Coordinates of C-alpha atoms in Angstrom, one line a residue:
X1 CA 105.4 45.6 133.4
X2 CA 107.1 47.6 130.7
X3 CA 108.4 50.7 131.8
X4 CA 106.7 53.9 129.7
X5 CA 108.7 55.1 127.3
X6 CA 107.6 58.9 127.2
X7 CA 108.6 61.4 129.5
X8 CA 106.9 64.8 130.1
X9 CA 110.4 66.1 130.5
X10 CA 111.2 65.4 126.9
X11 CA 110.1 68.2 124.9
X12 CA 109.5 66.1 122.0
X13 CA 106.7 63.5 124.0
X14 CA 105.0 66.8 125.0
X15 CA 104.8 68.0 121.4
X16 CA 103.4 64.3 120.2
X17 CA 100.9 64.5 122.7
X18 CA 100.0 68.9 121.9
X19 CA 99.8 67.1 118.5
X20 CA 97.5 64.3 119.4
X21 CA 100.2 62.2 118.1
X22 CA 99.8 59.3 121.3
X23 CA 97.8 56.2 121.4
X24 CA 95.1 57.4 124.2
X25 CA 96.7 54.9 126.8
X26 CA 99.8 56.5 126.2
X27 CA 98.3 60.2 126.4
X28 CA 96.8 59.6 129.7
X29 CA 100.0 58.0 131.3
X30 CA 101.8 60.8 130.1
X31 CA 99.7 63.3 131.3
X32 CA 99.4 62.0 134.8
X33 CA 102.9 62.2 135.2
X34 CA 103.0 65.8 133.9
X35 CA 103.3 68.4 136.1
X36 CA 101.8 72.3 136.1
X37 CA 104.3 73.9 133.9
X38 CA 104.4 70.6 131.5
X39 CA 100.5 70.4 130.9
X40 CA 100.3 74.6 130.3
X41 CA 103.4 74.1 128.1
X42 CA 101.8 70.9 125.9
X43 CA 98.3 73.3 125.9
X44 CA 99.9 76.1 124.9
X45 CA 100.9 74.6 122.0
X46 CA 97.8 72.6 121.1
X47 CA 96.2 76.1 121.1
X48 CA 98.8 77.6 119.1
X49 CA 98.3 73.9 116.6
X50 CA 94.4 74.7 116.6
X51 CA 95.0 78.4 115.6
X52 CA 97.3 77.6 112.8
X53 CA 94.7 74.7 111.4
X54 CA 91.9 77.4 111.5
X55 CA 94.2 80.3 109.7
X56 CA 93.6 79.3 106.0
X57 CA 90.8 76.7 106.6
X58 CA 88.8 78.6 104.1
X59 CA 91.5 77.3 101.5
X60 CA 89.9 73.9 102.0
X61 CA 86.6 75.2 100.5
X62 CA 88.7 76.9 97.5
X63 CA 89.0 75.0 94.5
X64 CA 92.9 74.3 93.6
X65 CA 94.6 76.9 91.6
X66 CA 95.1 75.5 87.7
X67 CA 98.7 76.1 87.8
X68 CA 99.0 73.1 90.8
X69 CA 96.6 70.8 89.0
X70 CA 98.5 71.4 85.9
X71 CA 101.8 70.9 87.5
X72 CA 101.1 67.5 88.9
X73 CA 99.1 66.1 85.6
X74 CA 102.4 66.8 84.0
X75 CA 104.4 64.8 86.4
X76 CA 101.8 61.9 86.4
X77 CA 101.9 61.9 83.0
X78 CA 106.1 62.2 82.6
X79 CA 106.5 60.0 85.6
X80 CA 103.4 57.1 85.7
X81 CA 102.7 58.6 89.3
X82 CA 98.8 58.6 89.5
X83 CA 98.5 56.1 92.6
X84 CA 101.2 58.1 94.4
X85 CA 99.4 61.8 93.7
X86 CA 96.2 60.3 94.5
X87 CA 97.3 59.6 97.8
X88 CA 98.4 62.7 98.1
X89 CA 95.3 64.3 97.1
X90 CA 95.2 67.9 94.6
X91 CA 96.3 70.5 97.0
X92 CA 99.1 69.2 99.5
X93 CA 100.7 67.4 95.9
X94 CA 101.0 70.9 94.5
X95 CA 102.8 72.4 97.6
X96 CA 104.9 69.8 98.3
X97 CA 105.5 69.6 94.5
X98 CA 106.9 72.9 94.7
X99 CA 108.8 73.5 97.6
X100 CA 108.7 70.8 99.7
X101 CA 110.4 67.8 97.0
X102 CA 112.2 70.6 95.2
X103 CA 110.4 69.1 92.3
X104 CA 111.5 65.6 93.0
X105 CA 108.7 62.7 93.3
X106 CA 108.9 59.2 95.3
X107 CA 108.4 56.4 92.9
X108 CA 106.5 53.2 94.8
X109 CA 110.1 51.4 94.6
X110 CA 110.9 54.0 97.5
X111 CA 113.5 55.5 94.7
X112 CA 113.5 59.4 94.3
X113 CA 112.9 60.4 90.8
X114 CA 113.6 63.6 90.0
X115 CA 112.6 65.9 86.9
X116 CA 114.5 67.5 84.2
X117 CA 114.5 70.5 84.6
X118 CA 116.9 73.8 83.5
X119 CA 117.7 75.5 86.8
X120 CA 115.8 79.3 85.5
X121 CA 112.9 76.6 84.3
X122 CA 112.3 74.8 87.6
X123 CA 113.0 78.5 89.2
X124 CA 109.8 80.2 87.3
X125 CA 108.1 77.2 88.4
X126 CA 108.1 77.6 91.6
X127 CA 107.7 81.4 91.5
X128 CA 104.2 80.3 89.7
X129 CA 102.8 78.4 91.9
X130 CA 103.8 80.6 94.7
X131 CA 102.1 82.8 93.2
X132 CA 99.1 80.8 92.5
X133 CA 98.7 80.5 95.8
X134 CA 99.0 83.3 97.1
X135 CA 97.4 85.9 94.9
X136 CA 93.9 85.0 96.0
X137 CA 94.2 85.7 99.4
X138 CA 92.1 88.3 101.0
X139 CA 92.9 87.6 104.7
X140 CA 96.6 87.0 104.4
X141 CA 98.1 87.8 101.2
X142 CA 101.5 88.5 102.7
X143 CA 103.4 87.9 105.9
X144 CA 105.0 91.5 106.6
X145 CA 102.9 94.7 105.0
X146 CA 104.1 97.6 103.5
X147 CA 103.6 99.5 106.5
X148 CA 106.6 97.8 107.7
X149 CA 109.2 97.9 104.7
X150 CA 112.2 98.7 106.5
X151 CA 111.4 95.6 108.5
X152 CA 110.6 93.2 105.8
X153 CA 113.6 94.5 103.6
X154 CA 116.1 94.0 107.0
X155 CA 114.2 90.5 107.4
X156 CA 114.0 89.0 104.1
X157 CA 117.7 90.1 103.1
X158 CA 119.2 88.7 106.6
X159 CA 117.2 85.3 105.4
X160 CA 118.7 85.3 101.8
X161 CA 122.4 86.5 102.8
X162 CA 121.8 89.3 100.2
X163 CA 120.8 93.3 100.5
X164 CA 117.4 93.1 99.1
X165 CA 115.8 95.9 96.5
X166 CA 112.2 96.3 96.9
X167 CA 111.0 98.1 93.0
X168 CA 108.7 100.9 93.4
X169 CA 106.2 100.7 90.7
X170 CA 103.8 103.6 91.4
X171 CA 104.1 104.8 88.0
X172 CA 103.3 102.2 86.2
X173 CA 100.1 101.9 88.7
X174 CA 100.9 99.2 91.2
X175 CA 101.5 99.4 94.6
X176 CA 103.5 97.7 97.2
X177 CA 101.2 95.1 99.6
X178 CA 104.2 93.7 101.2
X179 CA 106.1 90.4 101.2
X180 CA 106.4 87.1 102.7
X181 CA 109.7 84.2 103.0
X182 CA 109.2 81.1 101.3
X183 CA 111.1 78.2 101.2
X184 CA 113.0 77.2 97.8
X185 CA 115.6 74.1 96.7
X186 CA 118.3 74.2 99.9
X187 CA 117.9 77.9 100.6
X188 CA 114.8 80.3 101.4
X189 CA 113.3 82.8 98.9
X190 CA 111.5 86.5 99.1
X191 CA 108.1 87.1 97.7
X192 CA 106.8 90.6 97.2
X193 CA 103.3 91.3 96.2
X194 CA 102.0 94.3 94.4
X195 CA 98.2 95.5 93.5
X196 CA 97.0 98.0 91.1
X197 CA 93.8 100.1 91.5
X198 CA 91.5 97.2 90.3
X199 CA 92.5 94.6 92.2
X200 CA 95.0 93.1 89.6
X201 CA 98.0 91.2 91.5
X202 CA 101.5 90.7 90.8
X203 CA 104.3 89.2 92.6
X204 CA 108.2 89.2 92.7
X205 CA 109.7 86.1 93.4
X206 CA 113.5 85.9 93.9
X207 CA 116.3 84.1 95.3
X208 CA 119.7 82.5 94.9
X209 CA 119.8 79.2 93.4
X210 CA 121.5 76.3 94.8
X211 CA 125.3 76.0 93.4
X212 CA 125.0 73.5 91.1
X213 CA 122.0 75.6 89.5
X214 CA 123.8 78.5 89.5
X215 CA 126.5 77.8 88.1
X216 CA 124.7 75.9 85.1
X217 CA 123.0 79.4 84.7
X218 CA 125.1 82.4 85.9
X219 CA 123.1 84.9 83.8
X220 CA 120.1 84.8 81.3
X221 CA 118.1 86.9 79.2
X222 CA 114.5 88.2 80.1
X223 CA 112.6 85.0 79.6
X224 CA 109.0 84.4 79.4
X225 CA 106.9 81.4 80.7
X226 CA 103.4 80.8 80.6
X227 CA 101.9 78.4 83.6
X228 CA 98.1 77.8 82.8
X229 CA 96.8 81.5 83.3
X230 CA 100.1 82.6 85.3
X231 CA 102.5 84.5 83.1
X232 CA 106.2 85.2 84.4
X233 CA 109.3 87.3 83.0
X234 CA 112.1 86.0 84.6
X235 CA 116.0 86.4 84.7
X236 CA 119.2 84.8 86.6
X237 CA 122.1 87.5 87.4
X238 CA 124.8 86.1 88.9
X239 CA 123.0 83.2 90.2
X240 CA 120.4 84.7 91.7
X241 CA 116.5 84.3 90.3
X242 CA 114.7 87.0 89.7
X243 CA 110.7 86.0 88.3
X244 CA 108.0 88.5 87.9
X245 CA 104.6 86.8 87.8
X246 CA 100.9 87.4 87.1
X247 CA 97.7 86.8 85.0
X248 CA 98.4 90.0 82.6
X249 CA 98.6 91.0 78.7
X250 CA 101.9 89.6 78.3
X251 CA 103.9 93.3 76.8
X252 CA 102.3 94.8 80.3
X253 CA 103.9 92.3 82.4
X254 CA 107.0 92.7 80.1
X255 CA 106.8 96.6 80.8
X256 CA 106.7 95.8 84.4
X257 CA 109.6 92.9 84.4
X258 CA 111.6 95.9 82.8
X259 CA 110.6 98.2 85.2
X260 CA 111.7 96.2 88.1
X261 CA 114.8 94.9 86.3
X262 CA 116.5 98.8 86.2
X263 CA 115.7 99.4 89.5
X264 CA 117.0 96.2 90.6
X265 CA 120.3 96.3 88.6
X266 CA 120.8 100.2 89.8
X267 CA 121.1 99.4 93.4
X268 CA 124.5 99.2 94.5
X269 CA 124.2 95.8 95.4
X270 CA 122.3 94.0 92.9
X271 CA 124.1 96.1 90.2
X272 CA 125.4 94.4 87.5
X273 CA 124.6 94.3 83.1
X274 CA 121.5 94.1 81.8
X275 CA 120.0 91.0 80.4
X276 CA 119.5 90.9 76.7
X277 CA 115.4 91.5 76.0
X278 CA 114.6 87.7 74.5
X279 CA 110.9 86.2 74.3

């Protein structure tokens, strides 16, 4: 008889198993040779598993932001994909399309294919359809609140190796909701999230690009992108990515870009020339 080939003292068996990862024969062998602290350990964390899959279930009733749909059409389109996204299905392709692939694709050949794309391009991208998804939220439209700045500006600037600058834009009616990390190419990336008095959103995306993309682009001018009904002002300054983004009258986003540009570039440590005003 073959000996079993999980162990509850491996870590990683008890995870497969919290994950309901085990052939049942397997799971029950497993758990018979588990003792107390093992089995509250492994349900521990398929309580922790079941929490996490209930958090955003109501995103599964939502219907997927335009800015993902429009995203992957392109990519079928450019890259003759449709068997592989429909696999995928609308949603997961549009996250993973964004930060998981770093906007990269698997061909059927098993060959990575990736796209095109300027650095400050692929950059606004991303800050997009972060914000795509998002803005929506009611329940958890950020991960720290502004109740807890001081925490969130330590945090996120530990996480991108820079002192961070979070823009106040009272006076031009917005204010602060707080911020969340993302993940972005090889690095991570900051997301703060602003709200005016009716309800209108708008987030600032930022980060530094990897080294090849930053040096391709070591400063730019104010640029603007449009991503389905997401608009976005966005910069590089010394290889870092700055992108404003929402669904606004494109000179009042512009106003705000501007906004947060001068506070931004007046910090000590972000300070550094102004990018030319382009379109």
């Amino acid at each position: 008889m073959k000996p079993d080939p999980f162990s509850p003292s491996d870590e990683t068996h008890l995870h497969a198993l919290a994950d309901d990862r085990l052939p049942r024969a397997q799971a029950e062998s497993l758990h018979s040779r588990m003792d107390s602290s093992q089995r509250q350990r492994a349900e521990a964390w398929a309580q922790q598993r079941a929490q996490l899959q209930t958090l955003h279930a109501d995103w599964l009733r939502q219907p997927v932001p335009n800015v993902l749909v429009q995203a992957a059409e392109r990519l079928q389109d450019a890259h003759d994909t449709q068997q592989h996204w429909a696999r995928w299905g609308g949603f997961a392709a549009g996250w993973v399309l964004a930060f998981g692939l770093g906007w990269s694709l698997h061909a059927t050949d098993g060959k990575q294919t990736t796209l095109a794309t300027a650095p400050p391009q692929r950059f606004v991208q991303q800050a997009a359809v972060a914000h795509a998804v998002y803005q929506p939220e009611q329940r958890h439209p950020v991960e720290v609140a502004a109740a807890q700045q001081d925490h969130l500006v330590q945090w996120l600037s530990k996480r991108l190796a820079r002192p961070l600058t979070v823009p106040r834009l009272q006076a031009e009616g917005f204010e602060l909701m707080g911020g969340r990390l993302l993940p972005g190419g090889s690095g991570a990336r900051a997301q703060f999230m602003y709200q005016n008095a009716a309800g209108a959103r708008i987030t600032l995306y930022l980060g530094a690009l990897d080294g090849l993309q930053a040096a391709a682009a070591p400063t730019t001018a104010f640029q603007f992108h449009d991503e389905g009904t997401v608009s976005s002002f966005y910069w590089v300054d010394r290889g870092f990515g700055y992108a404003l983004s929402g669904e606004l009258p494109r000179p009042t986003l512009q106003a705000l870009a501007t906004a947060v540009y001068q506070q931004i570039s007046a910090a000590p440590p972000a300070g550094a020339r102004a990018p030319a005003k382009g379109s």
